[in-house]
Coordinates of C-alpha atoms and ligand atoms in Angstrom, one line a residue:
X30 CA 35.6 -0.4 14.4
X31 CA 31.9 0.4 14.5
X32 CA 32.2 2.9 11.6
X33 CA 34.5 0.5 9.9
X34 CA 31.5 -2.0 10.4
X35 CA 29.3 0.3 9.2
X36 CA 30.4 1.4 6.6
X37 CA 31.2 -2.2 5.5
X38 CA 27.4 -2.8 5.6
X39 CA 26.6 0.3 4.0
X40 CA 28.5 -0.9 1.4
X41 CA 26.8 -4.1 1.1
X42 CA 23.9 -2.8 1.7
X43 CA 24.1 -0.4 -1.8
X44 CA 25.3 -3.4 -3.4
X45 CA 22.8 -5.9 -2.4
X46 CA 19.7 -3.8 -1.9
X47 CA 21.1 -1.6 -4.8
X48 CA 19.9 1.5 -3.4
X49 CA 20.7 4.5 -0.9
X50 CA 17.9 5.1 0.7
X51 CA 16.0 1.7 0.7
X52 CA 18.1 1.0 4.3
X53 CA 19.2 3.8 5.8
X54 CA 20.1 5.2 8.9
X55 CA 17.9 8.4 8.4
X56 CA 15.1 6.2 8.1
X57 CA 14.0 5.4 11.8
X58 CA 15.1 8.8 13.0
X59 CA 12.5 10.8 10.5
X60 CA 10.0 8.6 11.6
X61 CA 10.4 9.3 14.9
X62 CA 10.5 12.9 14.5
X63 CA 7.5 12.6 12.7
X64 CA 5.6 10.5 15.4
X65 CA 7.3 13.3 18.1
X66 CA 6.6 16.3 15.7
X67 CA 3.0 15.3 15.4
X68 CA 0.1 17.2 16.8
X69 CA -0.7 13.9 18.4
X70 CA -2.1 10.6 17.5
X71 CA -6.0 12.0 17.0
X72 CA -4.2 13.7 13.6
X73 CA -2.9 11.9 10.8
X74 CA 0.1 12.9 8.5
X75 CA -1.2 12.2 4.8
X76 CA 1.3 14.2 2.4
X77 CA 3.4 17.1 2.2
X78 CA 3.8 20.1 1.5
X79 CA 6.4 21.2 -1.4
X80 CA 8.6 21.7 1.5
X81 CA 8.3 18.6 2.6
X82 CA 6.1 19.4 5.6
X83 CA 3.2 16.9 6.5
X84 CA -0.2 18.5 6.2
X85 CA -2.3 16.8 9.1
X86 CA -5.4 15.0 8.9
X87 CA -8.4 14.4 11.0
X88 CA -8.6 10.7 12.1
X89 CA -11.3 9.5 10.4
X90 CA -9.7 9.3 6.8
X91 CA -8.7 6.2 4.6
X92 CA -5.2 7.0 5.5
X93 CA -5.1 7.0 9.0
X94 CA -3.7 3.7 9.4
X95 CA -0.5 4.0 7.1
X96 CA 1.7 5.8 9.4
X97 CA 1.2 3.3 12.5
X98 CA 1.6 0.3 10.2
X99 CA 4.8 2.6 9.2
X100 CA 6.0 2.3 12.9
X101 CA 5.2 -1.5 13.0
X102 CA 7.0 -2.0 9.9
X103 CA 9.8 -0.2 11.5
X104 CA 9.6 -2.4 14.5
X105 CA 9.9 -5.7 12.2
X106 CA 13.0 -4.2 10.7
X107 CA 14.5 -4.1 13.6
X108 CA 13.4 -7.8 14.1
X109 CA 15.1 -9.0 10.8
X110 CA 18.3 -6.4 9.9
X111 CA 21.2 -7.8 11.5
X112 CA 23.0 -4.7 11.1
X113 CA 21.6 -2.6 14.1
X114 CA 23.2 0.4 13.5
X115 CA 21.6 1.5 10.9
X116 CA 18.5 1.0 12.8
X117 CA 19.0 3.9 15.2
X118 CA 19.1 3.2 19.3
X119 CA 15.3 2.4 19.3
X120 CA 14.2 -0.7 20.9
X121 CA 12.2 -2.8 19.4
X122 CA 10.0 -2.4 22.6
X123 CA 9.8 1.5 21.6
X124 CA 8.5 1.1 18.0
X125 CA 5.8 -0.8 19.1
X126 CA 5.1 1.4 21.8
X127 CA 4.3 4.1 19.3
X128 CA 2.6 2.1 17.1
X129 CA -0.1 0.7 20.0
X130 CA -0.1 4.8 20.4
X131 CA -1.8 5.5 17.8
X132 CA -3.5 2.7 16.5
X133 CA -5.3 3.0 20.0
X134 CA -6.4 6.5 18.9
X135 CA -7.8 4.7 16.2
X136 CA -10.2 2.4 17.7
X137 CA -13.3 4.4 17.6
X138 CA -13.2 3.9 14.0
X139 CA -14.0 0.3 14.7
X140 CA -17.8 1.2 15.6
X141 CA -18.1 3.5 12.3
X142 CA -16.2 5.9 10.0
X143 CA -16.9 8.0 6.9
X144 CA -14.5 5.6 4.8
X145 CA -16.4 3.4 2.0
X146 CA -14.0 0.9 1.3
X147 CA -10.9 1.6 2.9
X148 CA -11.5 -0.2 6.0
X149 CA -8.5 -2.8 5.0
X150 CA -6.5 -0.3 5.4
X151 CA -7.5 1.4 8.7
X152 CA -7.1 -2.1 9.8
X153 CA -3.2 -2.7 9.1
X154 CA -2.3 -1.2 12.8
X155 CA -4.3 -3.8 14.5
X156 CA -3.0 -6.9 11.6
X157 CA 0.4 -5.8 12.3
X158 CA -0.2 -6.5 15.8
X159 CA -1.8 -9.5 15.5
X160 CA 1.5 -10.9 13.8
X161 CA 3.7 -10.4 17.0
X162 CA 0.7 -10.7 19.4
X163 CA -1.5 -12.9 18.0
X164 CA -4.1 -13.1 21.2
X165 CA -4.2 -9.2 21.4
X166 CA -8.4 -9.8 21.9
X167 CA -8.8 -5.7 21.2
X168 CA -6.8 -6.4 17.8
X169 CA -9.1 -9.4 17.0
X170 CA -12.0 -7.6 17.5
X171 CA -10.9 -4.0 15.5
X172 CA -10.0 -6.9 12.6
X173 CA -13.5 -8.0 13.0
X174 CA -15.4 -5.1 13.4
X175 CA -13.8 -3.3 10.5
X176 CA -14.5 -6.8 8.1
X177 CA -18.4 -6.6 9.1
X178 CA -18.5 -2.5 7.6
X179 CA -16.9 -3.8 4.3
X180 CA -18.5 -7.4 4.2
X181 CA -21.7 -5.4 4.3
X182 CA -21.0 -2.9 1.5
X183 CA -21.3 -6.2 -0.8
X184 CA -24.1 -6.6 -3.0
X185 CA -24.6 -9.9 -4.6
X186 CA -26.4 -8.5 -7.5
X187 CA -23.2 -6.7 -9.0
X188 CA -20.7 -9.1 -7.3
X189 CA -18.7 -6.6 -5.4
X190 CA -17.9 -4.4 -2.0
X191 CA -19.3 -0.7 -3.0
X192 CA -16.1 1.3 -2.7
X193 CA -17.8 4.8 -2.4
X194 CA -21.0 6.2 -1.6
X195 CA -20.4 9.7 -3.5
X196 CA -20.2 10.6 -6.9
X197 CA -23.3 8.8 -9.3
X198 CA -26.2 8.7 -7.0
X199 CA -27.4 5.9 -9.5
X200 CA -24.7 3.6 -9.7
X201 CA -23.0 1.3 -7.4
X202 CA -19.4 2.4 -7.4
X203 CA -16.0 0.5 -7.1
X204 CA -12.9 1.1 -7.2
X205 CA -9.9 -0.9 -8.2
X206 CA -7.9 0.5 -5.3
X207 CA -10.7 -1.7 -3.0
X208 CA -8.7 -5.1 -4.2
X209 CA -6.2 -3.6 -1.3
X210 CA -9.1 -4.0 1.1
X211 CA -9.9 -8.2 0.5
X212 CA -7.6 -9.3 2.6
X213 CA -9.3 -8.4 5.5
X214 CA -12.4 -10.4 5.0
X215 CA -9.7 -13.2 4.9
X216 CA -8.2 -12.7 8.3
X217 CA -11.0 -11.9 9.9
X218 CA -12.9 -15.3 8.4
X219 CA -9.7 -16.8 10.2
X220 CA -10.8 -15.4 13.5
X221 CA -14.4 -16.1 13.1
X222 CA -14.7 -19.1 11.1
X223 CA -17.1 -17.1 8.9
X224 CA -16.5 -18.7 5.2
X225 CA -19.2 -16.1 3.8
X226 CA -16.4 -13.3 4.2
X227 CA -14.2 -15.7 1.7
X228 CA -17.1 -15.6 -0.7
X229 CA -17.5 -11.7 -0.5
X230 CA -13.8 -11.1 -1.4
X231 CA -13.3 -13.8 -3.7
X232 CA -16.6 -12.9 -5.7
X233 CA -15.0 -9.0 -5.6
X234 CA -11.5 -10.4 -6.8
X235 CA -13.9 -12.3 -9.6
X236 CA -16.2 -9.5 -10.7
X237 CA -12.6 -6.7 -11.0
X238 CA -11.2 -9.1 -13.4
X239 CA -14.0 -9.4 -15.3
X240 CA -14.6 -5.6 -15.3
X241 CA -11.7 -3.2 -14.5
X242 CA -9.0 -5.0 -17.2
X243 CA -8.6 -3.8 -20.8
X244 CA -7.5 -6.7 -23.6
X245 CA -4.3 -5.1 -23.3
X246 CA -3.7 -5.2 -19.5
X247 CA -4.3 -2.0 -18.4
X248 CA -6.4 -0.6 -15.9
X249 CA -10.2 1.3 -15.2
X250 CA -9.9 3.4 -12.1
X251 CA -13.3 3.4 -11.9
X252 CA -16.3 1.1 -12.9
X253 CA -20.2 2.2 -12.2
X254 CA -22.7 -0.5 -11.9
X255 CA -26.4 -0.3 -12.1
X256 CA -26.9 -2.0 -8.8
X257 CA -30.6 -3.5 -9.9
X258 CA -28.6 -5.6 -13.0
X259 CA -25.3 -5.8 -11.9
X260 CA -24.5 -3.9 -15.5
X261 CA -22.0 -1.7 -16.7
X262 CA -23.0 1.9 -16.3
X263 CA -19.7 3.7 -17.4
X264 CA -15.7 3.0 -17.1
X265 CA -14.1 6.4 -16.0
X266 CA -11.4 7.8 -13.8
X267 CA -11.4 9.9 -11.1
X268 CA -7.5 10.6 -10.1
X269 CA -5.9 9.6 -14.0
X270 CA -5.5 11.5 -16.8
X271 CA -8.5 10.8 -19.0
X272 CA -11.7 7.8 -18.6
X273 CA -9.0 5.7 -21.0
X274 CA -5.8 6.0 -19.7
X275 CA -3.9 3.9 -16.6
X276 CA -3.4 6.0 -13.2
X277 CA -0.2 4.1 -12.4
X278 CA -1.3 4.5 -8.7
X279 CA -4.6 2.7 -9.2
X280 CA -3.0 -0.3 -11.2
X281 CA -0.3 -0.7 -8.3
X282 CA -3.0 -1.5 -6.3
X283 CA -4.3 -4.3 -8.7
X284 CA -1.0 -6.0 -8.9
X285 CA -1.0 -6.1 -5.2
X286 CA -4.4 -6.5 -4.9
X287 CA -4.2 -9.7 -7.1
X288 CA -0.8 -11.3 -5.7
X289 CA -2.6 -10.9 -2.2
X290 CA -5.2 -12.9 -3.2
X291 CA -3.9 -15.6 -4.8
X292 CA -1.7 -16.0 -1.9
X293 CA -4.6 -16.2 0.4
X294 CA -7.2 -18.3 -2.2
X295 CA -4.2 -20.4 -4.3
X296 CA -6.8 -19.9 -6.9
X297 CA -4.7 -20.1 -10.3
X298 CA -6.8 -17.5 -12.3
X299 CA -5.5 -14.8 -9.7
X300 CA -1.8 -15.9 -10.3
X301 CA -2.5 -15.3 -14.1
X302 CA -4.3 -12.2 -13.5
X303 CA -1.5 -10.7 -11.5
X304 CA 0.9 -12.0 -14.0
X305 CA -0.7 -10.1 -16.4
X306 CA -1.5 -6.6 -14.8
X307 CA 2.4 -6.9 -13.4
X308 CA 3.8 -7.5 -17.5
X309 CA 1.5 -4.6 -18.4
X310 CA 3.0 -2.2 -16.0
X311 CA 6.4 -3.5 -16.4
X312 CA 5.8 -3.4 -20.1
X313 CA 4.9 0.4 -20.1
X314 CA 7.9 1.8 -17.3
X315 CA 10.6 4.4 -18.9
X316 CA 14.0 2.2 -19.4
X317 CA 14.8 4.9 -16.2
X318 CA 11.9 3.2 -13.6
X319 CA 10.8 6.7 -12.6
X320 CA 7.1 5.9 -12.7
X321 CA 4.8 8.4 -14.2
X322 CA 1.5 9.5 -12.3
X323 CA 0.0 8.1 -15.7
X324 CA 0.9 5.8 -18.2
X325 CA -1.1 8.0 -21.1
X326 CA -0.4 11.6 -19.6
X327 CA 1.6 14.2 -21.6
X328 CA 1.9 16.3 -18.5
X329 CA 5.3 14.9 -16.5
X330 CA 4.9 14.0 -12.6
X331 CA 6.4 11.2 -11.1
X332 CA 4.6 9.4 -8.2
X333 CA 6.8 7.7 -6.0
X334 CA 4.4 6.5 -4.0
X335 CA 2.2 3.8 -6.2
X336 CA 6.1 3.0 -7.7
X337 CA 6.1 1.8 -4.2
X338 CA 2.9 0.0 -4.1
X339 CA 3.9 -1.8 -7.1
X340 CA 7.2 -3.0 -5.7
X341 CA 5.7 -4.2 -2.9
X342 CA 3.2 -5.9 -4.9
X343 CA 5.8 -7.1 -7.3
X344 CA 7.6 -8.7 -4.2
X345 CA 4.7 -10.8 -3.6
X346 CA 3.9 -11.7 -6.7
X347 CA 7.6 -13.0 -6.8
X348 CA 7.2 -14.7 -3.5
X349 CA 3.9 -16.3 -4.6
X350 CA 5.3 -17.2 -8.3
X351 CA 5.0 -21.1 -9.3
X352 CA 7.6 -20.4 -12.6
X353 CA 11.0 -19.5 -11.4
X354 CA 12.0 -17.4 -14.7
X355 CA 8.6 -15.2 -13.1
X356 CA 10.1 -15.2 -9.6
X357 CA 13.6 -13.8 -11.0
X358 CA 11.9 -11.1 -12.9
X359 CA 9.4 -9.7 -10.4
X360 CA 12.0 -9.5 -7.5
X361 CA 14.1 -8.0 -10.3
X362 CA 11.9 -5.5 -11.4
X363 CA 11.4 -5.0 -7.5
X364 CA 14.4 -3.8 -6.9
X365 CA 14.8 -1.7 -9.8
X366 CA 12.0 0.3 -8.4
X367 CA 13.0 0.8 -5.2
X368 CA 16.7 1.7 -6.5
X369 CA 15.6 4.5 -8.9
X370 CA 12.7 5.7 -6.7
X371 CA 15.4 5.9 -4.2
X372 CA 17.8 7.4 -6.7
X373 CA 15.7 10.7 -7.1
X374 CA 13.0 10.6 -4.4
X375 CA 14.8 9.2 -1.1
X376 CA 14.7 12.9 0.8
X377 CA 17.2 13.7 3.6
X378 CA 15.8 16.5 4.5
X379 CA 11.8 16.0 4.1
X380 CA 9.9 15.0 6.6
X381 CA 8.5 12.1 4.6
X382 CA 10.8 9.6 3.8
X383 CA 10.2 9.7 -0.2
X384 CA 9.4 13.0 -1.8
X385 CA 7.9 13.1 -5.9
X386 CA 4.6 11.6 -4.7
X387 CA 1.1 12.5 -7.1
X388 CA -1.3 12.7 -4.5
X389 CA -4.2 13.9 -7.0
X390 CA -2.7 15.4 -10.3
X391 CA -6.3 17.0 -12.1
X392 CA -6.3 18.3 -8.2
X393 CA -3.2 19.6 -8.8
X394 CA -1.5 18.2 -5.8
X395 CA 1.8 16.6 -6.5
X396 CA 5.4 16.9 -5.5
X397 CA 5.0 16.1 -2.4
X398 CA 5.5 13.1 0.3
X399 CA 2.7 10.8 0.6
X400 CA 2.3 8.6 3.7
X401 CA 1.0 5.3 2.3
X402 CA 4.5 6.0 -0.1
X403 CA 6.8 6.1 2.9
X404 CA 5.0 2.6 4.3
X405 CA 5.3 0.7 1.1
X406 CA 8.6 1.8 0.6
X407 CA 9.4 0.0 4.4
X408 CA 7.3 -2.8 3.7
X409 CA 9.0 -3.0 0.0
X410 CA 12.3 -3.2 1.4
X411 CA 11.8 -5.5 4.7
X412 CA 9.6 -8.0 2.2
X413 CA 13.2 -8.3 0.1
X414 CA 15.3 -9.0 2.8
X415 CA 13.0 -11.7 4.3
X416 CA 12.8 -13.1 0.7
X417 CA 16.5 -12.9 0.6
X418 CA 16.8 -10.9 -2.1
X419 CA 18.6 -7.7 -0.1
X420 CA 20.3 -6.7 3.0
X421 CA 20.2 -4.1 5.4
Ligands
NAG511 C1 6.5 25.0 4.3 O1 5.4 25.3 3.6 C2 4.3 25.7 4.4 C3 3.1 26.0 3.5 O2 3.1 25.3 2.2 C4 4.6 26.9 5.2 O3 3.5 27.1 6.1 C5 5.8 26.6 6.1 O4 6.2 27.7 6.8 C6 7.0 26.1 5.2 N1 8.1 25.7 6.0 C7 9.4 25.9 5.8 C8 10.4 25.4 6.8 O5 9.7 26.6 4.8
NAG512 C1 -3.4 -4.7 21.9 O1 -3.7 -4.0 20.7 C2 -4.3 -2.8 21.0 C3 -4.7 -2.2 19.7 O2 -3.7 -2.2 18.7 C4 -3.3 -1.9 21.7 O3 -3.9 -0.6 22.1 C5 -2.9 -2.6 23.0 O4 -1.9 -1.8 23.6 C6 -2.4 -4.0 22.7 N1 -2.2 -4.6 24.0 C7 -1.1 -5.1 24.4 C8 -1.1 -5.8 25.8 O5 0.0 -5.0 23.8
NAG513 C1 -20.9 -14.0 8.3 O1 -20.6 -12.7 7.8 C2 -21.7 -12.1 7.1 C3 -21.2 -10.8 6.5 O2 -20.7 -9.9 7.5 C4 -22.9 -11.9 8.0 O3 -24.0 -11.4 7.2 C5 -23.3 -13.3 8.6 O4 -24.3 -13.0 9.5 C6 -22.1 -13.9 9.3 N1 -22.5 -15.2 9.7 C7 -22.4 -15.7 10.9 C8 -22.8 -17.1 11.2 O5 -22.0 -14.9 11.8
NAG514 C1 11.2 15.4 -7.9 O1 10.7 16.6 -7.2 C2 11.5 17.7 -7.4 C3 10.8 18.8 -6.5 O2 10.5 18.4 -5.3 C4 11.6 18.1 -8.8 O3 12.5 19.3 -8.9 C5 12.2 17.0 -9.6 O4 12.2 17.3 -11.0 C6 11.3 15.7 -9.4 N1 11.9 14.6 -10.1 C7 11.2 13.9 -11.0 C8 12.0 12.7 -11.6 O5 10.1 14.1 -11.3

């Protein structure tokens, strides 16, 4: 009867959620052997070998918090898949445990790290706590604590958060990956009352728009700014193919960077900004989804993982979306993504989840898993089945 059952909702489930892989069973237990098979919480899996082998990292880098927000996002499908056996034995109880695990490691980093920008995301541990412990004080404080290093990158002369402090010694640097880093200043402005943080990432959100979007909707990875004018220095990339061509990675994180903020300001310029960076990209996919690690490169690498940063993003654009033809087409396009990134990157046997991740292409590391891939492609998939849009 239980297999029956199972298999039942395995059915549904590649019906509905259209894709093997986006649900299954194998899910939960390679994350657990990766959180068991891990040198400890004080090391960091960021991507894999070509064997699918995580390659560890120190834990003061800008992806430390992915694979703890992984576990939390694991705990929360637990929370909202009725099926449970697909979910592995794990409690609830035991996801969270492992996720407390290592975003307690973590906590130094609230007093300082080596990270620029990134401290939105080193901050996703204590955020997903927050959501199912909302008086955690220690959470409140790491939200607040990491806020005050960004909120005092800003420079109110260029209008922006600095996302690096490497590269041009003579110009202010930003990324458009640092649009993923804006919510932040919102929650912790929640926490503190402190409306100046709303200014700081609404004034960023502003000042990208203004500077990182081509007339046709693509992307700058890049933008330099001469920090004594707030001018334009030079428009380059660091991770694409060439200073005029999309990384696909980079202009994921403007779609979600965009829908998130228009969900959190309900300022309608960000709704049409999204709109358009999401048509662009959707405008420029292969009729077969697999997303390229550039829109403009010759050279063919998939990267799963910003096709899963886009989904994600794509999802809350939909959720977010005031037209309804819009909120069909974004959860449509959604789930395409997720379906053929499943089709040909969903590993069995890797120890990431996904492999055909670009971590750095002109570095010449690709084909591998990428950790930030494997959370978005969770998140991805739970954000569709609490829209209603799949099953699990
Ligand atoms: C996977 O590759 C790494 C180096 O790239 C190597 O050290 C390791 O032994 C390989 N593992 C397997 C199971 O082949
Ligand atoms: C509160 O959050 C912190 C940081 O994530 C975690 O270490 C701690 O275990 C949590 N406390 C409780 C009581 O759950
Ligand atoms: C609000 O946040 C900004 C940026 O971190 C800070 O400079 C300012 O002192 C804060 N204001 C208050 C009242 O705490
Ligand atoms: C996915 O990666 C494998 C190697 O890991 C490669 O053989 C395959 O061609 C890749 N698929 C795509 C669509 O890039």
């Amino acid at each position: 009867m239980m297999k029956l059952l199972s298999l039942l909702s395995t059915t549904s489930l590649l019906y509905l959620a259209s894709a093997q892989g986006t649900f299954d069973p194998l899910i939960p237990t390679k994350l657990r052997q990766t959180a068991l098979a891990s040198p400890g919480p004080n090391r960091s899996p960021q991507y894999t070998t070509a064997n699918g082998t995580w390659v560890y990292f120190g834990i003061d880098g800008w992806t430390t918090g992915f694979f703890p927000a992984t576990l939390y996002a694991q705990a929360e499908r637990l929370r909202i898949c009725r099926d449970r056996a697909v979910q592995g034995p794990w409690s609830q109880q035991e996801w969270l445990g492992l996720g407390r695990k290592w975003a307690t490691a973590m906590l130094p980093l609230t007093q300082g790290n080596g990270q620029g920008h990134d401290q939105g995301f080193l901050a996703f541990p204590f955020v997903e706590e927050l959501k199912i412990n909302p008086q955690n004080q220690t959470a409140i404080k790491a939200v607040n604590d990491f806020a005050t290093i960004l909120a005092n990158r800003f420079d109110s002369v260029v209008g922006a958060t600095r996302s690096w402090d490497f590269g041009n010694p003579d110009a202010f640097t930003v990324i458009i990956d640092n649009m993923m880093n804006l919510e932040l200043l919102y929650l912790s402005a929640g926490f503190t009352g402190n409306k100046t943080l709303i200014s700081i990432a609404n004034t960023h959100a502003d000042t990208s728009a203004r500077t990182f979007i081509r007339p046709d909707g693509g992307t700058y990875h890049v933008v330099e700014f001469d920090q004594a004018t707030g001018g334009i220095i030079k428009r380059r990339t660091q991770q694409g193919y060439s200073d005029e061509s999309t990384w696909t990675r980079g202009h994921a994180w403007s779609i979600y960077g965009f829908a998130n903020i228009y969900r959190l300001a309900k300022k309608e310029a960000y709704l049409q900004t999204a709109r358009r960076l999401a048509d662009y990209y959707l405008g420029r996919l292969p009729p077969s989804y697999i997303v390229p690690w550039d829109f403009d490169s010759p050279e063919q690498f998939a990267d799963a993982s910003g096709a899963m940063v886009a989904a994600a993003g794509l999802v809350m654009l939909a959720n977010e979306e005031t037209s309804r033809a819009n909120k069909a087409r974004y959860y449509g396009a959604a789930k395409k993504l997720l379906k053929a990134t499943s089709d040909f990157a969903w590993s069995p046997t890797w120890q990431s989840l996904l492999s055909n991740g670009t971590v750095n292409h002109p570095a010449n590391n690709q084909l591998t898993g990428i950790v930030y891939g494997d959370y978005y492609y969770v998140l991805a998939g739970n954000e569709l089945v609490k829209a209603g849009q799949a099953k699990c």
